[in-house]
Short mmCIF file of C-alpha atoms (C1' of nucleotides) in Angstrom, two decimals:
data_model
loop_
_atom_site.label_atom_id
_atom_site.label_comp_id
_atom_site.label_asym_id
_atom_site.label_seq_id
_atom_site.Cartn_x
_atom_site.Cartn_y
_atom_site.Cartn_z
CA MET A 96 -21.42 -34.26 18.67
CA LEU A 97 -18.00 -33.84 17.08
CA PRO A 98 -17.60 -31.92 13.82
CA SER A 99 -17.45 -34.25 10.83
CA ALA A 100 -14.83 -33.61 8.18
CA ALA A 101 -17.10 -35.26 5.64
CA ASP A 102 -19.75 -32.58 6.25
CA LEU A 103 -17.22 -29.80 5.79
CA LEU A 104 -15.68 -31.35 2.67
CA HIS A 105 -19.09 -31.91 1.14
CA TRP A 106 -19.88 -28.24 1.68
CA TYR A 107 -16.47 -27.29 0.27
CA ASP A 108 -17.00 -29.33 -2.87
CA ARG A 109 -20.08 -27.24 -3.62
CA HIS A 110 -18.97 -23.82 -2.38
CA ARG A 111 -15.20 -23.57 -2.71
CA ARG A 112 -13.84 -20.24 -3.89
CA ILE A 113 -12.00 -19.99 -7.18
CA LEU A 114 -8.69 -18.26 -6.41
CA PRO A 115 -5.72 -17.63 -8.71
CA TRP A 116 -3.29 -19.69 -6.62
CA ARG A 117 -5.71 -22.51 -5.97
CA ALA A 118 -5.54 -25.74 -7.96
CA LEU A 119 -8.69 -26.90 -9.68
CA PRO A 120 -10.43 -29.98 -8.26
CA GLY A 121 -8.35 -33.07 -8.93
CA GLN A 122 -5.22 -31.10 -9.81
CA SER A 123 -2.21 -30.71 -7.56
CA ALA A 124 -1.02 -27.31 -6.45
CA ASP A 125 2.30 -25.76 -7.49
CA PRO A 126 4.38 -25.29 -4.30
CA TYR A 127 5.85 -22.02 -5.62
CA ARG A 128 2.42 -20.53 -6.17
CA VAL A 129 1.12 -21.77 -2.85
CA TRP A 130 4.14 -20.33 -1.05
CA LEU A 131 3.92 -16.99 -2.86
CA SER A 132 0.22 -16.66 -2.06
CA GLU A 133 0.68 -17.66 1.58
CA ILE A 134 3.36 -15.06 2.19
CA MET A 135 1.21 -12.36 0.58
CA LEU A 136 -1.86 -13.46 2.54
CA GLN A 137 -0.19 -13.04 5.93
CA GLN A 138 -2.37 -10.45 7.71
CA THR A 139 -3.67 -9.34 4.31
CA THR A 140 -7.05 -9.75 2.66
CA VAL A 141 -7.66 -11.89 -0.42
CA THR A 142 -8.93 -8.92 -2.44
CA ALA A 143 -5.79 -6.92 -1.66
CA VAL A 144 -3.53 -9.83 -2.60
CA ILE A 145 -4.99 -10.92 -5.94
CA PRO A 146 -3.59 -8.13 -8.17
CA TYR A 147 -0.18 -8.34 -6.48
CA TYR A 148 -0.13 -12.10 -6.87
CA GLU A 149 -0.95 -11.82 -10.58
CA ARG A 150 1.79 -9.25 -11.16
CA PHE A 151 4.37 -11.29 -9.26
CA LEU A 152 3.53 -14.46 -11.12
CA ALA A 153 3.79 -12.65 -14.46
CA ALA A 154 7.13 -11.09 -13.52
CA PHE A 155 8.53 -14.20 -11.81
CA PRO A 156 6.96 -17.38 -13.25
CA ASP A 157 9.07 -19.65 -11.05
CA VAL A 158 11.21 -19.51 -7.95
CA GLY A 159 14.41 -19.24 -9.99
CA ALA A 160 13.20 -16.10 -11.73
CA LEU A 161 12.35 -14.55 -8.39
CA ALA A 162 15.71 -15.54 -6.93
CA ARG A 163 17.60 -13.91 -9.81
CA ALA A 164 15.64 -10.63 -9.67
CA PRO A 165 17.25 -7.53 -8.13
CA GLN A 166 15.85 -6.74 -4.70
CA ASP A 167 14.74 -3.30 -5.88
CA ARG A 168 12.45 -4.91 -8.42
CA VAL A 169 10.92 -7.20 -5.81
CA MET A 170 10.35 -4.32 -3.41
CA ALA A 171 8.85 -2.17 -6.18
CA LEU A 172 6.35 -4.89 -7.07
CA TRP A 173 5.49 -5.30 -3.38
CA ALA A 174 5.02 -1.56 -2.77
CA GLY A 175 1.58 -0.88 -1.30
CA LEU A 176 1.02 -4.35 0.10
CA GLY A 177 2.61 -3.58 3.47
CA TYR A 178 4.72 -5.51 5.98
CA TYR A 179 7.78 -5.10 3.80
CA ALA A 180 9.90 -7.57 5.75
CA ARG A 181 7.78 -10.16 3.96
CA ALA A 182 9.18 -9.05 0.61
CA ARG A 183 12.78 -9.13 1.84
CA ASN A 184 12.24 -12.59 3.34
CA LEU A 185 10.44 -13.73 0.19
CA HIS A 186 13.45 -12.83 -1.91
CA ALA A 187 15.87 -14.46 0.53
CA CYS A 188 13.72 -17.59 0.66
CA ALA A 189 13.61 -17.81 -3.13
CA GLN A 190 17.39 -17.75 -3.23
CA VAL A 191 17.65 -20.55 -0.67
CA VAL A 192 15.15 -22.68 -2.57
CA ALA A 193 16.76 -21.94 -5.94
CA ALA A 194 20.12 -23.00 -4.51
CA ARG A 195 18.65 -26.38 -3.60
CA GLY A 196 17.43 -27.04 -7.11
CA GLY A 197 14.25 -25.00 -7.01
CA ARG A 198 12.37 -27.52 -4.91
CA PHE A 199 10.69 -26.51 -1.67
CA PRO A 200 11.04 -28.81 1.36
CA ASP A 201 7.96 -31.04 1.57
CA THR A 202 7.75 -31.29 5.36
CA VAL A 203 6.68 -28.86 8.06
CA GLU A 204 10.11 -29.09 9.71
CA GLY A 205 11.95 -28.38 6.47
CA LEU A 206 9.70 -25.48 5.55
CA LEU A 207 10.11 -23.94 9.01
CA GLU A 208 13.80 -23.39 8.35
CA LEU A 209 13.12 -21.00 5.48
CA PRO A 210 13.04 -17.22 6.01
CA GLY A 211 9.58 -15.75 6.40
CA ILE A 212 7.96 -19.13 7.05
CA GLY A 213 6.56 -19.70 10.55
CA ALA A 214 4.31 -22.30 12.10
CA TYR A 215 1.20 -21.33 10.18
CA THR A 216 2.78 -20.95 6.74
CA ALA A 217 4.80 -24.16 7.07
CA ALA A 218 1.64 -26.10 7.86
CA ALA A 219 -0.31 -24.40 5.08
CA ILE A 220 2.26 -25.25 2.41
CA ALA A 221 2.75 -28.77 3.74
CA ALA A 222 -0.98 -29.44 3.65
CA ILE A 223 -1.96 -27.61 0.46
CA ALA A 224 1.05 -28.30 -1.76
CA PHE A 225 2.32 -31.60 -0.35
CA GLY A 226 -0.75 -33.27 1.11
CA ARG A 227 0.62 -33.55 4.64
CA PRO A 228 -2.17 -34.19 7.16
CA VAL A 229 -1.68 -31.04 9.25
CA VAL A 230 -4.03 -28.19 10.10
CA PRO A 231 -2.66 -24.68 9.47
CA VAL A 232 -3.97 -22.48 12.28
CA ASP A 233 -4.58 -18.96 11.03
CA GLY A 234 -7.12 -16.38 12.16
CA ASN A 235 -9.92 -18.19 10.32
CA VAL A 236 -9.17 -21.51 11.95
CA GLU A 237 -8.79 -19.87 15.36
CA ARG A 238 -12.23 -18.30 14.98
CA VAL A 239 -13.89 -21.52 13.77
CA THR A 240 -12.24 -23.48 16.58
CA THR A 241 -13.12 -21.10 19.41
CA ARG A 242 -16.73 -21.20 18.28
CA LEU A 243 -16.91 -24.95 17.70
CA PHE A 244 -15.73 -25.60 21.25
CA ALA A 245 -17.03 -22.36 22.80
CA LEU A 246 -13.56 -21.40 24.03
CA THR A 247 -13.98 -18.15 25.94
CA ASP A 248 -10.42 -17.41 27.10
CA PRO A 249 -9.23 -14.27 25.31
CA LEU A 250 -6.61 -14.02 22.56
CA PRO A 251 -3.73 -13.81 22.36
CA GLY A 252 -3.22 -15.71 25.64
CA ALA A 253 -5.42 -18.60 24.56
CA ARG A 254 -3.64 -19.05 21.24
CA LYS A 255 -1.74 -22.22 22.11
CA ALA A 256 -4.78 -23.93 23.61
CA ILE A 257 -6.85 -23.01 20.56
CA ALA A 258 -4.16 -24.38 18.23
CA ARG A 259 -4.15 -27.68 20.12
CA GLN A 260 -7.90 -28.03 19.61
CA ALA A 261 -7.64 -27.00 15.96
CA MET A 262 -4.95 -29.54 15.19
CA GLY A 263 -7.33 -32.28 16.27
CA LEU A 264 -9.95 -31.30 13.72
CA ASN A 265 -8.45 -33.54 11.04
CA GLY A 266 -8.60 -36.66 13.17
CA ASP A 267 -11.11 -38.59 11.11
CA ALA A 268 -10.52 -40.52 7.90
CA PRO A 269 -12.19 -38.13 5.41
CA ALA A 270 -10.01 -35.27 6.60
CA ARG A 271 -6.81 -37.29 6.46
CA ALA A 272 -7.66 -38.43 2.94
CA ARG A 273 -7.83 -34.82 1.68
CA PRO A 274 -5.47 -32.64 3.76
CA SER A 275 -5.22 -29.92 1.11
CA ASP A 276 -8.96 -29.55 0.64
CA PHE A 277 -9.58 -29.82 4.38
CA ALA A 278 -7.26 -26.92 5.16
CA GLN A 279 -8.73 -24.74 2.43
CA ALA A 280 -12.25 -25.72 3.45
CA LEU A 281 -11.51 -24.33 6.91
CA PHE A 282 -10.32 -21.07 5.31
CA ASP A 283 -13.42 -20.78 3.14
CA LEU A 284 -15.68 -21.58 6.07
CA GLY A 285 -14.02 -18.86 8.15
CA ALA A 286 -14.01 -16.35 5.32
CA GLY A 287 -17.55 -16.91 4.06
CA ILE A 288 -19.68 -18.42 6.83
CA CYS A 289 -17.97 -18.26 10.19
CA THR A 290 -17.16 -14.57 9.78
CA PRO A 291 -15.97 -12.23 12.53
CA ARG A 292 -19.04 -9.99 12.89
CA THR A 293 -22.24 -11.77 11.99
CA PRO A 294 -21.61 -15.43 11.19
CA ALA A 295 -24.07 -17.07 8.80
CA CYS A 296 -24.72 -20.00 11.12
CA VAL A 297 -27.86 -20.96 9.22
CA LEU A 298 -25.66 -21.90 6.25
CA CYS A 299 -22.91 -23.60 8.25
CA PRO A 300 -22.16 -27.28 7.63
CA TRP A 301 -20.91 -27.53 11.22
CA ARG A 302 -23.84 -25.74 12.84
CA ASP A 303 -25.08 -28.80 14.72
CA ALA A 304 -21.63 -29.45 16.15
CA CYS A 305 -20.98 -25.86 17.21
CA ALA A 306 -21.08 -25.26 20.96
CA ALA A 307 -21.02 -21.47 20.59
CA HIS A 308 -24.02 -21.59 18.26
CA ARG A 309 -25.92 -23.74 20.73
CA GLN A 310 -25.14 -21.22 23.46
CA GLY A 311 -25.95 -18.24 21.24
CA ILE A 312 -22.49 -16.70 21.67
CA ALA A 313 -20.90 -17.43 18.28
CA ALA A 314 -20.74 -13.78 17.22
CA THR A 315 -18.93 -12.84 20.44
CA LEU A 316 -16.03 -15.25 19.87
CA PRO A 317 -13.12 -15.23 19.80
CA ARG A 318 -12.69 -12.85 22.69
CA ARG A 319 -9.67 -10.58 22.66
CA ALA A 320 -7.74 -8.76 25.31
CA ALA A 321 -8.16 -5.00 25.25
CA LYS A 322 -5.76 -3.29 22.87
CA ALA A 323 -3.47 -0.44 23.82
CA ALA A 324 -4.38 3.01 22.55
CA ARG A 325 -2.70 4.05 19.29
CA PRO A 326 -0.42 7.05 19.85
CA VAL A 327 0.04 9.87 17.34
CA ARG A 328 3.43 10.71 15.84
CA TYR A 329 4.45 13.60 13.62
CA GLY A 330 6.51 13.73 10.44
CA ILE A 331 7.72 16.16 7.81
CA HIS A 332 8.41 15.15 4.22
CA PHE A 333 9.68 17.18 1.31
CA CYS A 334 8.44 16.62 -2.21
CA MET A 335 10.89 18.19 -4.66
CA MET A 336 10.34 17.95 -8.39
CA ASP A 337 12.62 19.03 -11.22
CA GLY A 338 11.70 20.36 -14.65
CA ALA A 339 11.57 16.89 -16.18
CA GLY A 340 9.13 15.47 -13.65
CA GLY A 341 11.85 13.85 -11.56
CA LEU A 342 11.22 13.38 -7.85
CA LEU A 343 13.93 13.36 -5.19
CA LEU A 344 13.72 10.12 -3.19
CA VAL A 345 15.86 8.62 -0.46
CA ARG A 346 16.48 4.98 0.36
CA ARG A 347 15.21 3.97 3.79
CA PRO A 348 17.25 1.70 6.07
CA GLU A 349 16.94 -2.05 5.47
CA LYS A 350 15.38 -2.75 8.85
CA GLY A 351 12.53 -1.12 10.71
CA LEU A 352 9.39 0.56 9.47
CA LEU A 353 9.13 0.63 5.64
CA GLY A 354 12.56 -1.01 5.65
CA GLY A 355 14.18 -1.40 2.25
CA MET A 356 11.69 0.94 0.61
CA MET A 357 12.14 4.38 -0.92
CA GLY A 358 10.72 7.56 0.60
CA LEU A 359 10.58 11.32 0.43
CA PRO A 360 13.35 13.07 2.35
CA GLY A 361 12.58 14.42 5.81
CA PRO A 362 13.65 14.28 9.45
CA ALA A 363 12.87 11.29 11.66
CA TRP A 364 9.27 11.17 12.89
CA ARG A 365 8.77 12.29 16.47
CA ASP A 366 6.16 12.40 19.24
CA SER A 367 5.46 16.15 19.12
CA PRO A 368 4.19 18.37 16.27
CA TRP A 369 6.53 20.49 14.19
CA THR A 370 6.44 24.23 13.59
CA ALA A 371 7.06 25.43 10.04
CA PRO A 372 10.49 27.00 10.70
CA ASP A 373 11.40 23.90 12.67
CA ALA A 374 10.43 21.71 9.75
CA LEU A 375 12.07 23.78 7.02
CA ALA A 376 15.38 23.60 8.81
CA HIS A 377 15.45 19.94 7.70
CA ALA A 378 14.73 20.61 4.03
CA PRO A 379 17.13 19.12 1.46
CA THR A 380 19.69 21.74 0.46
CA ALA A 381 22.62 22.16 -1.88
CA PRO A 382 24.87 25.04 -2.91
CA ARG A 383 23.10 27.63 -5.12
CA LEU A 384 19.82 25.75 -4.70
CA CYS A 385 17.14 27.97 -3.18
CA PRO A 386 13.86 26.09 -3.52
CA GLN A 387 10.64 27.88 -2.71
CA TRP A 388 8.90 25.55 -0.28
CA HIS A 389 5.12 25.51 -0.09
CA ALA A 390 3.20 23.89 2.75
CA VAL A 391 0.65 21.79 0.82
CA GLY A 392 -1.17 20.11 3.69
CA GLN A 393 -1.14 17.12 5.98
CA VAL A 394 -1.32 13.40 5.33
CA ARG A 395 -2.81 11.09 7.94
CA HIS A 396 -1.59 7.53 7.81
CA VAL A 397 -2.45 4.73 10.24
CA PHE A 398 0.20 2.15 11.00
CA THR A 399 -0.38 -0.88 13.20
CA HIS A 400 0.96 0.72 16.36
CA PHE A 401 0.70 4.46 15.78
CA THR A 402 -1.00 7.11 13.67
CA LEU A 403 1.30 9.36 11.68
CA LEU A 404 0.50 12.94 10.72
CA VAL A 405 2.82 14.21 7.99
CA ASP A 406 3.14 17.86 7.01
CA VAL A 407 4.07 17.88 3.32
CA TYR A 408 6.18 20.60 1.75
CA ALA A 409 6.59 20.88 -2.01
CA ALA A 410 9.00 22.77 -4.23
CA ARG A 411 9.91 22.87 -7.88
CA VAL A 412 13.48 23.29 -9.10
CA LYS A 413 15.02 23.40 -12.58
CA THR A 414 17.41 20.54 -12.01
CA PHE A 415 18.70 18.53 -9.09
CA PRO A 416 22.35 19.31 -8.30
CA ASN A 417 24.54 16.23 -8.52
CA SER A 418 25.61 16.80 -4.93
CA LEU A 419 22.03 16.53 -3.72
CA VAL A 420 21.29 13.38 -5.66
CA GLY A 421 24.54 11.76 -4.75
CA ALA A 422 24.31 12.59 -1.08
CA GLN A 423 20.65 12.11 -0.35
CA GLY A 424 18.97 9.88 -2.84
CA MET A 425 17.86 9.10 -6.31
CA VAL A 426 15.55 10.65 -8.84
CA HIS A 427 12.68 8.99 -10.56
CA ARG A 428 9.92 10.15 -12.83
CA VAL A 429 6.42 10.62 -11.53
CA GLY A 430 4.23 7.95 -13.02
CA ASP A 431 6.99 5.39 -13.06
CA GLY A 432 5.35 2.50 -11.27
CA ALA A 433 8.59 0.57 -10.91
CA VAL A 434 9.68 2.30 -7.74
CA ALA A 435 9.45 0.86 -4.23
CA LEU A 436 7.36 3.70 -2.85
CA PRO A 437 5.05 2.68 0.01
CA SER A 438 1.49 3.95 0.32
CA LEU A 439 2.33 6.63 2.88
CA MET A 440 4.83 8.21 0.51
CA ARG A 441 2.48 7.93 -2.47
CA LYS A 442 -0.13 9.82 -0.47
CA CYS A 443 2.40 12.59 0.20
CA VAL A 444 3.31 12.83 -3.48
CA ALA A 445 -0.36 12.89 -4.50
CA LEU A 446 -1.06 15.71 -2.05
CA ALA A 447 1.87 17.72 -3.37
CA GLN A 448 0.72 17.24 -6.96
CA SER A 449 -2.82 18.28 -6.09
CA ALA A 450 -1.49 21.60 -4.78
CA HIS A 451 -0.27 22.55 -8.30
CA VAL A 452 3.12 23.63 -7.04
CA PHE A 453 4.60 21.61 -9.90
CA ASP A 454 2.45 23.04 -12.71
"C1'" DG B 195 5.67 -13.10 25.95
"C1'" DA B 196 5.41 -8.76 24.03
"C1'" DA B 197 6.38 -5.47 20.75
"C1'" DG B 198 7.29 -4.06 16.01
"C1'" DC B 199 5.74 -4.32 11.55
"C1'" DG B 200 1.23 -1.72 6.59
"C1'" DT B 201 -2.65 -1.21 4.37
"C1'" DG B 202 -7.40 -0.87 2.87
"C1'" DG B 203 -12.14 -2.25 3.29
"C1'" DG B 204 -16.32 -2.91 5.94
"C1'" DG B 205 -19.67 -2.23 9.67
"C1'" DT C 165 -15.28 9.02 11.93
"C1'" DC C 166 -13.78 5.32 14.28
"C1'" DC C 167 -12.90 0.72 15.19
"C1'" DC C 168 -12.03 -3.84 13.65
"C1'" DC C 169 -9.09 -6.73 11.60
"C1'" DA C 170 -6.94 -10.03 7.36
"C1'" DA C 171 -4.21 -17.15 5.11
"C1'" DG C 172 1.65 -14.06 10.93
"C1'" DC C 173 6.77 -13.67 11.35
"C1'" DT C 174 10.79 -11.95 13.72
"C1'" DT C 175 13.32 -10.35 17.52
#
DNA sequence: GAAGCGTGGGG
DNA sequence: TCCCCAAGCTT
């Protein structure tokens, strides 16, 4: 028995989530909002995205406003959401779209040419915003599909085969009549019913069509290849505050980890721990500046492919010498939210403040 | 194809 | 505490 789109859409009409970027029933979606939400939702949970989405939409009501904004402002609003290349690509994409009159391409092929838009996002925008009959294959759809057809080959190797099966899910007339709802129904099914750990098969509109459910293996799919162990790396960062509550920050390189974001000064992270004298040799210095450094503790931060342990040193000075600011970074006030400071660096600052070195 | 790229919440 | 992983893209 093949899954019926009508069954899924009927379920969706009763149980669809209300989300800030989602059009109400019968209304058409704004391509800008759909695009913005899709970029933010890449590898990121709905609950994490919502406040960022609201702030972005308030700051940049349309693609032209986003295109005209300084990159620093975009990065500052993105700070904390992670995968910062998304924010750089978002800004670049807005400028391309603004240059073509503010209208997004309405085909998968056209969307694919834009920065930050890959196979999934192109299909999602095409289906949700432009009603193209395509199935965006994200993690939800992969999970639903592997279970529906009991596909047991492990990810990521099986990804292409899974996508082929998924793209056939909209083959019947009800699905092709409502491409936008069909795509979002698959998301809601994956997010609310066909969940990773303990799927609520008893509530699933596709239960009778699901091969994995019949075989009692739904919760074990999709299978994944074993992951490599996460190594540990070691960093040192210096938190220096002046009498007016200014913090010395440096601009990180455009590419690479935390690219385009601000950070506390410190030597490059390495594979072996640091000793205190070793670390202090890298402290920011300037003529006639003799800061009293205090070791305030360690921050543990987990990135995708390694764990970072940061020893944080804090010092208070009267004022930052111009040479230091000019050579190594900028100053901003603590509490100023409009700075592109990623979560790792915010943790370091919070630790330094908790040590009362700045009181 | 594989590696690089963040973060926070839940089991 | 640890492990999993979430509407993936780029190189």
